[in-house]
Short mmCIF file of C-alpha atoms in Angstrom, two decimals:
data_model
loop_
_atom_site.label_atom_id
_atom_site.label_comp_id
_atom_site.label_asym_id
_atom_site.label_seq_id
_atom_site.Cartn_x
_atom_site.Cartn_y
_atom_site.Cartn_z
CA MET A 1 2.63 68.61 -102.92
CA PRO A 2 1.26 70.28 -99.75
CA THR A 3 0.42 73.96 -99.99
CA PRO A 4 3.09 76.04 -98.20
CA GLU A 5 1.86 77.46 -94.89
CA THR A 6 2.61 81.02 -96.01
CA ASP A 7 0.40 80.61 -99.09
CA LEU A 8 -2.72 79.66 -97.12
CA PRO A 9 -5.25 82.43 -96.45
CA GLU A 10 -5.67 83.07 -92.74
CA VAL A 11 -9.30 81.95 -92.75
CA VAL A 12 -8.18 78.57 -94.11
CA ARG A 13 -5.44 78.22 -91.49
CA ILE A 14 -7.83 79.03 -88.65
CA ALA A 15 -10.48 76.60 -89.91
CA ARG A 16 -7.81 73.90 -90.37
CA ASP A 17 -6.46 74.44 -86.85
CA LEU A 18 -9.96 74.20 -85.38
CA ILE A 19 -10.64 70.95 -87.25
CA ARG A 20 -7.50 69.48 -85.69
CA PHE A 21 -9.05 69.83 -82.24
CA ASP A 22 -11.10 66.68 -81.73
CA THR A 23 -14.26 68.12 -80.17
CA THR A 24 -16.45 65.09 -80.79
CA ASN A 25 -19.86 65.20 -79.15
CA HIS A 26 -21.62 61.84 -78.81
CA GLY A 27 -24.62 63.42 -77.10
CA GLY A 28 -26.15 62.72 -73.74
CA GLY A 29 -23.23 64.31 -71.93
CA ARG A 30 -20.64 62.06 -73.62
CA ALA A 31 -18.18 64.39 -75.29
CA THR A 32 -14.47 64.99 -75.73
CA GLY A 33 -14.99 68.61 -74.73
CA GLU A 34 -14.38 71.97 -76.35
CA ARG A 35 -11.85 73.39 -73.89
CA GLU A 36 -8.71 73.41 -76.07
CA ALA A 37 -10.60 74.75 -79.09
CA ALA A 38 -12.18 77.47 -76.92
CA GLU A 39 -8.78 78.42 -75.54
CA TYR A 40 -7.42 78.64 -79.10
CA VAL A 41 -10.31 80.96 -80.03
CA GLY A 42 -9.76 82.99 -76.86
CA ALA A 43 -6.05 83.42 -77.60
CA TYR A 44 -6.90 84.62 -81.11
CA LEU A 45 -9.39 87.13 -79.71
CA GLU A 46 -6.77 88.35 -77.24
CA SER A 47 -4.31 88.85 -80.12
CA LEU A 48 -6.86 91.29 -81.58
CA GLY A 49 -6.90 93.31 -78.35
CA LEU A 50 -10.19 91.86 -77.09
CA ALA A 51 -10.95 90.50 -73.62
CA PRO A 52 -12.58 87.07 -73.95
CA GLU A 53 -14.59 85.57 -71.12
CA TYR A 54 -14.97 81.84 -70.55
CA TYR A 55 -17.83 79.88 -69.04
CA GLU A 56 -17.40 76.19 -68.29
CA PRO A 57 -20.44 75.07 -66.27
CA ILE A 58 -19.56 71.41 -66.89
CA ASP A 59 -16.01 70.08 -66.96
CA ARG A 60 -14.39 70.68 -70.36
CA ARG A 61 -17.63 72.01 -71.92
CA THR A 62 -16.19 75.46 -72.53
CA ASN A 63 -17.93 78.51 -74.01
CA VAL A 64 -16.06 81.71 -74.90
CA SER A 65 -17.30 85.21 -75.74
CA ALA A 66 -15.94 88.69 -76.40
CA ARG A 67 -17.47 92.06 -77.23
CA VAL A 68 -16.16 94.37 -79.95
CA PRO A 69 -17.11 98.04 -79.43
CA GLY A 70 -18.86 99.60 -82.41
CA ARG A 71 -18.88 103.11 -83.81
CA ASP A 72 -22.49 103.74 -82.82
CA ALA A 73 -23.25 102.59 -79.28
CA ALA A 74 -26.89 103.63 -79.72
CA LYS A 75 -27.50 100.81 -82.19
CA PRO A 76 -28.46 97.37 -80.87
CA ALA A 77 -25.56 94.92 -80.72
CA LEU A 78 -25.25 92.09 -83.23
CA ILE A 79 -24.25 88.57 -82.16
CA LEU A 80 -22.03 86.45 -84.38
CA HIS A 81 -21.97 82.96 -82.94
CA GLY A 82 -20.76 79.48 -83.70
CA HIS A 83 -20.28 76.16 -81.97
CA LEU A 84 -17.02 74.33 -81.43
CA ASP A 85 -18.26 70.75 -81.08
CA VAL A 86 -18.73 68.28 -83.93
CA VAL A 87 -20.59 65.03 -84.42
CA PRO A 88 -18.58 61.78 -84.33
CA ALA A 89 -16.60 60.60 -87.35
CA ILE A 90 -15.64 56.97 -88.00
CA ALA A 91 -12.16 57.30 -89.48
CA ASP A 92 -12.37 54.05 -91.49
CA ASP A 93 -15.26 55.51 -93.49
CA TRP A 94 -13.30 58.60 -94.55
CA SER A 95 -10.81 59.17 -97.37
CA VAL A 96 -8.72 61.32 -95.00
CA ASP A 97 -8.11 61.63 -91.27
CA PRO A 98 -11.33 63.40 -90.15
CA PHE A 99 -9.32 65.43 -87.64
CA GLY A 100 -6.28 66.01 -89.82
CA GLY A 101 -7.38 69.25 -91.43
CA GLU A 102 -6.01 68.07 -94.76
CA ILE A 103 -5.98 70.34 -97.81
CA ARG A 104 -6.56 68.50 -101.06
CA ASP A 105 -8.02 69.40 -104.47
CA GLY A 106 -8.55 73.01 -103.46
CA MET A 107 -10.62 72.02 -100.44
CA LEU A 108 -10.21 71.78 -96.68
CA TRP A 109 -11.24 68.33 -95.46
CA GLY A 110 -12.25 67.24 -91.98
CA ARG A 111 -15.03 66.95 -89.45
CA GLY A 112 -16.34 70.47 -88.94
CA ALA A 113 -15.29 71.81 -92.34
CA VAL A 114 -18.99 72.31 -93.08
CA ASP A 115 -20.55 72.15 -89.60
CA MET A 116 -19.30 74.59 -88.47
CA LYS A 117 -15.62 75.33 -87.96
CA ASP A 118 -15.62 76.99 -91.37
CA MET A 119 -17.99 79.67 -90.09
CA ASP A 120 -16.09 79.96 -86.81
CA ALA A 121 -12.98 80.83 -88.81
CA MET A 122 -14.89 83.26 -91.02
CA ILE A 123 -16.24 85.10 -87.97
CA LEU A 124 -12.80 85.40 -86.38
CA THR A 125 -10.96 86.55 -89.47
CA SER A 126 -13.64 89.01 -90.60
CA VAL A 127 -13.39 90.75 -87.23
CA ALA A 128 -9.60 90.63 -87.53
CA ASP A 129 -9.83 92.37 -90.92
CA LEU A 130 -11.53 95.36 -89.35
CA LEU A 131 -9.54 95.64 -86.16
CA ARG A 132 -6.13 95.25 -87.81
CA ALA A 133 -7.08 98.02 -90.21
CA GLY A 134 -7.79 100.28 -87.24
CA GLU A 135 -11.54 100.24 -87.96
CA GLN A 136 -14.55 99.51 -85.80
CA PRO A 137 -17.74 97.69 -86.73
CA GLU A 138 -20.82 99.85 -87.18
CA ARG A 139 -22.35 98.56 -83.94
CA ASP A 140 -21.16 96.45 -81.00
CA LEU A 141 -20.42 92.89 -82.00
CA ILE A 142 -20.76 90.01 -79.56
CA LEU A 143 -18.65 87.05 -80.65
CA THR A 144 -19.68 83.83 -78.93
CA PHE A 145 -18.54 80.25 -79.47
CA PHE A 146 -20.71 77.66 -77.74
CA ALA A 147 -20.24 74.10 -76.55
CA ASP A 148 -22.66 71.21 -77.09
CA GLU A 149 -24.70 72.49 -80.03
CA GLU A 150 -24.72 69.00 -81.54
CA ASN A 151 -26.60 67.81 -78.44
CA GLY A 152 -29.23 70.54 -78.70
CA GLY A 153 -27.15 72.97 -76.62
CA VAL A 154 -28.21 71.32 -73.36
CA GLU A 155 -24.71 71.68 -71.89
CA GLY A 156 -23.84 74.76 -73.93
CA SER A 157 -26.02 77.62 -75.11
CA ALA A 158 -28.92 76.71 -72.82
CA LEU A 159 -26.69 77.14 -69.78
CA VAL A 160 -24.99 80.24 -71.15
CA VAL A 161 -28.22 82.15 -71.74
CA ARG A 162 -29.41 81.06 -68.29
CA ASP A 163 -26.25 81.90 -66.37
CA ARG A 164 -24.48 84.53 -68.50
CA PRO A 165 -27.27 86.59 -70.09
CA GLU A 166 -25.12 89.70 -69.58
CA TRP A 167 -22.91 88.48 -72.41
CA PHE A 168 -25.73 89.40 -74.78
CA ALA A 169 -26.81 92.70 -73.23
CA GLY A 170 -28.12 95.14 -75.80
CA ALA A 171 -28.36 92.57 -78.62
CA THR A 172 -31.52 92.09 -80.67
CA GLU A 173 -30.25 89.99 -83.61
CA ALA A 174 -27.86 87.12 -84.19
CA VAL A 175 -26.13 85.52 -87.16
CA SER A 176 -24.85 81.95 -87.29
CA GLU A 177 -24.64 78.85 -89.50
CA VAL A 178 -26.55 77.06 -92.26
CA GLY A 179 -27.54 79.92 -94.51
CA GLY A 180 -25.98 82.28 -97.00
CA TYR A 181 -24.54 79.45 -99.10
CA SER A 182 -25.20 79.02 -102.81
CA ILE A 183 -27.19 76.32 -104.55
CA SER A 184 -27.85 75.61 -108.21
CA ALA A 185 -31.50 75.51 -109.32
CA GLY A 186 -32.39 74.86 -112.93
CA GLY A 187 -28.78 75.61 -113.87
CA ARG A 188 -28.78 79.02 -112.14
CA ARG A 189 -27.07 80.02 -108.92
CA ALA A 190 -28.98 81.39 -105.93
CA TYR A 191 -28.22 81.94 -102.26
CA LEU A 192 -30.36 80.61 -99.42
CA LEU A 193 -30.73 82.85 -96.38
CA GLN A 194 -31.99 80.99 -93.31
CA VAL A 195 -34.84 82.75 -91.51
CA GLY A 196 -36.37 79.82 -89.66
CA GLU A 197 -35.72 76.46 -88.03
CA LYS A 198 -37.94 73.45 -87.52
CA ALA A 199 -38.67 72.26 -84.01
CA LEU A 200 -36.67 69.35 -82.66
CA ALA A 201 -37.93 66.43 -80.60
CA TRP A 202 -35.61 63.55 -79.86
CA ILE A 203 -37.92 60.79 -78.69
CA LYS A 204 -37.52 57.21 -77.54
CA LEU A 205 -40.06 54.52 -78.43
CA ILE A 206 -40.34 51.89 -75.71
CA ALA A 207 -42.07 48.57 -76.31
CA ARG A 208 -42.64 46.08 -73.51
CA GLY A 209 -43.44 42.41 -73.61
CA ARG A 210 -42.82 39.24 -71.65
CA ALA A 211 -39.32 37.82 -71.25
CA GLY A 212 -38.77 34.18 -72.18
CA HIS A 213 -36.69 31.53 -73.86
CA GLY A 214 -35.80 32.18 -77.49
CA SER A 215 -37.15 28.76 -78.55
CA ARG A 216 -40.70 29.34 -77.36
CA HIS A 217 -43.82 30.23 -79.26
CA HIS A 218 -43.97 33.77 -77.90
CA PRO A 219 -46.40 36.32 -79.41
CA ASP A 220 -45.83 38.87 -76.60
CA ASN A 221 -42.42 39.90 -77.98
CA ALA A 222 -41.17 43.43 -77.25
CA VAL A 223 -38.72 43.38 -80.17
CA THR A 224 -41.44 42.50 -82.66
CA ARG A 225 -43.74 45.15 -81.24
CA LEU A 226 -40.99 47.77 -81.47
CA ALA A 227 -39.96 46.72 -84.98
CA GLU A 228 -43.51 47.15 -86.23
CA ALA A 229 -43.75 50.59 -84.64
CA VAL A 230 -40.39 51.73 -86.04
CA ALA A 231 -41.23 50.49 -89.53
CA ALA A 232 -44.62 52.21 -89.46
CA LEU A 233 -43.17 55.51 -88.33
CA GLY A 234 -40.08 55.38 -90.54
CA ARG A 235 -42.24 54.73 -93.62
CA THR A 236 -44.74 57.47 -92.85
CA GLN A 237 -44.84 60.04 -95.63
CA TRP A 238 -45.72 63.27 -93.87
CA PRO A 239 -47.75 65.68 -95.99
CA ILE A 240 -46.41 68.95 -97.30
CA SER A 241 -47.43 71.84 -95.06
CA LEU A 242 -46.18 75.28 -96.03
CA THR A 243 -45.26 78.14 -93.73
CA GLY A 244 -44.77 81.77 -94.71
CA THR A 245 -41.06 81.12 -95.23
CA THR A 246 -41.46 77.98 -97.33
CA ARG A 247 -44.02 79.71 -99.54
CA GLU A 248 -41.47 82.46 -100.19
CA LEU A 249 -38.84 79.80 -100.87
CA LEU A 250 -41.03 78.08 -103.45
CA ASP A 251 -41.96 81.38 -105.08
CA GLY A 252 -38.28 82.28 -105.35
CA LEU A 253 -37.35 78.92 -106.84
CA ALA A 254 -40.27 79.10 -109.28
CA GLU A 255 -39.16 82.51 -110.49
CA LEU A 256 -35.58 81.28 -110.83
CA THR A 257 -36.37 78.05 -112.69
CA GLY A 258 -39.67 78.65 -114.46
CA VAL A 259 -41.09 75.51 -112.79
CA SER A 260 -44.52 75.88 -111.18
CA ALA A 261 -44.75 76.08 -107.40
CA GLU A 262 -47.91 73.92 -107.55
CA ASP A 263 -45.75 70.81 -107.08
CA PRO A 264 -43.33 71.68 -104.27
CA ASP A 265 -41.40 68.41 -104.43
CA ALA A 266 -40.85 68.72 -108.17
CA LEU A 267 -39.70 72.30 -107.68
CA ALA A 268 -37.31 71.19 -104.93
CA GLU A 269 -35.86 68.59 -107.31
CA THR A 270 -34.63 71.41 -109.57
CA THR A 271 -32.03 72.19 -106.92
CA GLY A 272 -30.18 68.93 -107.56
CA ALA A 273 -27.85 68.04 -104.69
CA ALA A 274 -29.69 70.39 -102.32
CA SER A 275 -33.11 68.89 -103.03
CA GLY A 276 -33.16 66.47 -100.10
CA PHE A 277 -32.28 69.28 -97.73
CA ILE A 278 -35.00 71.52 -99.16
CA ARG A 279 -37.71 68.83 -99.32
CA SER A 280 -37.24 68.20 -95.61
CA THR A 281 -38.18 71.82 -94.89
CA LEU A 282 -41.62 71.37 -96.46
CA ARG A 283 -42.92 68.71 -94.06
CA THR A 284 -42.40 67.00 -90.74
CA THR A 285 -39.75 64.28 -90.72
CA THR A 286 -39.48 61.29 -88.35
CA ASN A 287 -36.30 59.28 -88.85
CA PRO A 288 -35.33 56.24 -86.76
CA THR A 289 -31.70 56.62 -85.69
CA GLY A 290 -31.04 53.89 -83.11
CA LEU A 291 -32.21 50.53 -81.75
CA GLU A 292 -31.50 48.74 -78.49
CA ALA A 293 -32.90 45.45 -77.21
CA GLY A 294 -31.82 42.13 -75.79
CA TYR A 295 -28.69 40.78 -74.15
CA LYS A 296 -28.39 37.17 -75.36
CA HIS A 297 -29.28 35.33 -78.54
CA ASN A 298 -31.62 32.84 -76.89
CA VAL A 299 -33.34 35.23 -74.46
CA ILE A 300 -36.44 37.18 -75.50
CA PRO A 301 -36.17 40.55 -73.73
CA ASP A 302 -39.06 42.24 -72.00
CA ARG A 303 -38.13 45.69 -73.30
CA ALA A 304 -36.97 47.18 -76.61
CA GLU A 305 -36.18 50.79 -77.44
CA ALA A 306 -35.71 52.93 -80.54
CA LEU A 307 -34.46 56.48 -81.02
CA ILE A 308 -36.38 58.76 -83.39
CA ASP A 309 -35.26 62.17 -84.62
CA VAL A 310 -38.42 64.26 -85.09
CA ARG A 311 -38.35 67.62 -86.87
CA ALA A 312 -41.69 69.41 -86.85
CA LEU A 313 -42.73 72.63 -88.52
CA PRO A 314 -42.96 75.62 -86.16
CA GLY A 315 -46.18 75.59 -84.18
CA THR A 316 -47.06 71.95 -84.91
CA GLU A 317 -45.00 70.27 -82.18
CA ALA A 318 -47.84 68.98 -79.97
CA ALA A 319 -49.93 67.82 -82.92
CA VAL A 320 -46.99 65.89 -84.37
CA LEU A 321 -46.31 64.03 -81.12
CA ALA A 322 -49.99 63.09 -80.91
CA GLU A 323 -49.92 61.79 -84.49
CA ILE A 324 -46.76 59.77 -83.77
CA GLN A 325 -48.55 58.07 -80.87
CA ALA A 326 -51.41 57.18 -83.20
CA ILE A 327 -48.97 55.74 -85.75
CA VAL A 328 -47.01 53.55 -83.32
CA GLY A 329 -50.03 52.51 -81.27
CA ASP A 330 -51.01 52.92 -77.67
CA ASP A 331 -49.00 49.88 -76.57
CA VAL A 332 -45.73 51.67 -77.42
CA GLU A 333 -44.60 54.35 -74.98
CA ILE A 334 -43.11 57.65 -76.19
CA GLU A 335 -40.46 59.25 -74.01
CA VAL A 336 -39.32 62.75 -74.96
CA VAL A 337 -35.55 62.84 -74.42
CA HIS A 338 -35.05 66.42 -75.61
CA GLN A 339 -37.36 68.97 -77.19
CA ASP A 340 -37.05 72.55 -78.36
CA ILE A 341 -39.04 75.11 -80.33
CA GLY A 342 -39.41 76.04 -83.96
CA LEU A 343 -38.45 79.51 -85.13
CA GLU A 344 -39.50 81.76 -87.99
CA VAL A 345 -38.50 85.40 -88.47
CA PRO A 346 -39.36 87.73 -91.37
CA PHE A 347 -37.30 87.87 -94.54
CA ALA A 348 -37.27 91.63 -94.14
CA GLY A 349 -35.62 94.38 -92.14
CA ASP A 350 -32.31 96.20 -92.07
CA LEU A 351 -30.18 93.15 -91.24
CA VAL A 352 -31.71 91.05 -94.00
CA ASP A 353 -31.26 93.94 -96.42
CA ALA A 354 -27.61 94.23 -95.37
CA MET A 355 -26.94 90.51 -95.83
CA VAL A 356 -28.60 90.48 -99.25
CA ALA A 357 -26.72 93.61 -100.30
CA GLY A 358 -23.42 92.14 -99.10
CA LEU A 359 -23.88 89.05 -101.23
CA GLY A 360 -24.87 91.28 -104.14
CA ARG A 361 -21.64 93.28 -103.92
CA HIS A 362 -19.51 90.13 -104.02
CA ASP A 363 -21.62 88.08 -106.45
CA PRO A 364 -23.68 90.60 -108.44
CA GLY A 365 -27.04 89.72 -109.90
CA ILE A 366 -27.53 86.46 -108.01
CA PRO A 367 -30.89 86.15 -106.20
CA VAL A 368 -31.16 85.52 -102.46
CA ILE A 369 -34.09 83.34 -101.32
CA PRO A 370 -35.32 82.73 -97.76
CA TYR A 371 -35.62 79.21 -96.40
CA LEU A 372 -36.63 77.30 -93.30
CA MET A 373 -33.89 74.97 -92.08
CA GLY A 374 -34.76 71.37 -91.33
CA GLY A 375 -32.33 71.27 -88.40
CA GLY A 376 -31.62 73.69 -85.58
CA THR A 377 -28.95 76.01 -84.19
CA ASP A 378 -28.08 77.88 -81.01
CA ASN A 379 -30.37 80.65 -82.26
CA LYS A 380 -33.09 78.77 -80.38
CA ALA A 381 -31.41 79.39 -77.04
CA LEU A 382 -30.82 83.04 -77.88
CA SER A 383 -34.48 83.42 -78.84
CA THR A 384 -35.37 83.01 -75.15
CA LEU A 385 -33.66 86.37 -74.63
CA GLY A 386 -35.78 87.96 -77.37
CA ILE A 387 -33.01 87.78 -79.97
CA ALA A 388 -33.96 87.11 -83.61
CA GLY A 389 -31.60 84.63 -85.27
CA TYR A 390 -30.55 84.14 -88.88
CA GLY A 391 -28.35 81.66 -90.71
CA PHE A 392 -25.74 83.46 -92.80
CA ALA A 393 -22.46 81.64 -93.41
CA PRO A 394 -21.88 82.99 -96.93
CA LEU A 395 -20.21 80.48 -99.24
CA ARG A 396 -20.09 80.58 -103.04
CA LEU A 397 -19.97 76.90 -103.93
CA PRO A 398 -19.46 74.81 -107.08
CA ALA A 399 -22.77 73.75 -108.60
CA ASP A 400 -21.81 70.07 -108.48
CA LEU A 401 -20.75 70.01 -104.80
CA ASP A 402 -23.25 68.22 -102.55
CA PHE A 403 -22.65 70.68 -99.73
CA THR A 404 -25.84 70.01 -97.77
CA GLY A 405 -25.21 66.27 -97.96
CA MET A 406 -21.97 66.72 -96.04
CA PHE A 407 -23.64 67.98 -92.85
CA HIS A 408 -22.90 65.08 -90.46
CA GLY A 409 -21.72 63.09 -93.49
CA VAL A 410 -18.49 61.42 -94.58
CA ASP A 411 -15.58 63.29 -96.23
CA GLU A 412 -16.85 66.68 -95.08
CA ARG A 413 -15.01 69.41 -97.01
CA VAL A 414 -15.28 73.03 -98.08
CA PRO A 415 -13.58 74.86 -100.99
CA LEU A 416 -10.78 77.18 -99.93
CA ASP A 417 -12.03 79.97 -102.18
CA ALA A 418 -15.49 79.68 -100.60
CA LEU A 419 -13.95 80.36 -97.19
CA VAL A 420 -12.19 83.45 -98.54
CA PHE A 421 -15.44 84.60 -100.17
CA GLY A 422 -17.33 84.16 -96.90
CA GLN A 423 -14.75 86.07 -94.91
CA ARG A 424 -14.99 89.01 -97.31
CA VAL A 425 -18.80 89.07 -97.25
CA LEU A 426 -18.88 88.94 -93.45
CA THR A 427 -16.28 91.68 -93.20
CA ASP A 428 -18.42 93.80 -95.49
CA LEU A 429 -21.51 93.08 -93.36
CA ILE A 430 -20.02 94.05 -90.01
CA ARG A 431 -18.37 97.13 -91.48
CA SER A 432 -21.62 98.46 -92.92
CA TYR A 433 -24.44 97.16 -90.71
#
């Protein structure tokens, strides 16, 4: 039996409503658009007495932002930001309608339930908690919801920070997605707080050969050349290379589990479902994600292309691209389609202390460990304005839920009680910090 509307916590209703807006982003400028979702967010902000501003530099790619005055105007403002777009979902692969916002088994299902309409809803309702109670946050809050994050922010945050930097005036720190959630390591719960992001390079491998008839003896075959390059790169096992953040991560996991940090992969395996996510933070990754060649079965094409998703550790970007060229060979061209920077900020300071303390008040005695995220967020765009970004979408999750595996996965879902937990922790944070 469906849960009655009146019995649903507001944070669940907002997240469900946002999921029901199909904001699919195929990348490369091909997107449904975020306009209706942004207008929904703007109307909610207006209902709280705020004055949202919109920026739509490209048709239907809508960004929305509002400022909440704090008690102490002398303190730097804090940005809480999310994105409203989602990656595509093939409905036939799902157990539910990916844009239905279905509630089942104590969870909210749908594309964006994990990445990141859950956090969008938590931001909105935590601010609502304060304002409806007649309170103010400790400092100015800047609430911003971007377009196009799933395409590297090219048509979203990159344009906003370029054209609307005044939205972020006075801000020095930002909080967004992919951190603050719980994992289970060695049978014990811990929270991961994201203080860094790997660099992104979306590259295209291009192999050229000679066109000809499919029946010929034809050694100069672009498809063969590309296939060899893709296989070589896809099978490359990049070595572990630790940063300051990943050393702290391993030390924290070692203390939690009693397993030595001398074997980072073995230590990562103690985190069970989260291990693949964590292992990817310890090394560069180069994953083939697309192939294109040919136009008829009996025609050998003169060109073949492959898409590769490269995630390099901060500061290693140029060296990684040079190594990729060595792996695929000089006869395969590398075209950089999109590239950004890696980030790493200290696991220290007043904001980090406040986030750790907030989790401690709502889940006492559970350790909080820093980590470097394998992916990226709109914090990279904000960093160009000198703003330090963190990932803190606090969720207390069941130990057996493969939460990290649902990022861009099938049957994306989030527990309802985790959303309520996150709303309360965020409310606590903005009230006290």
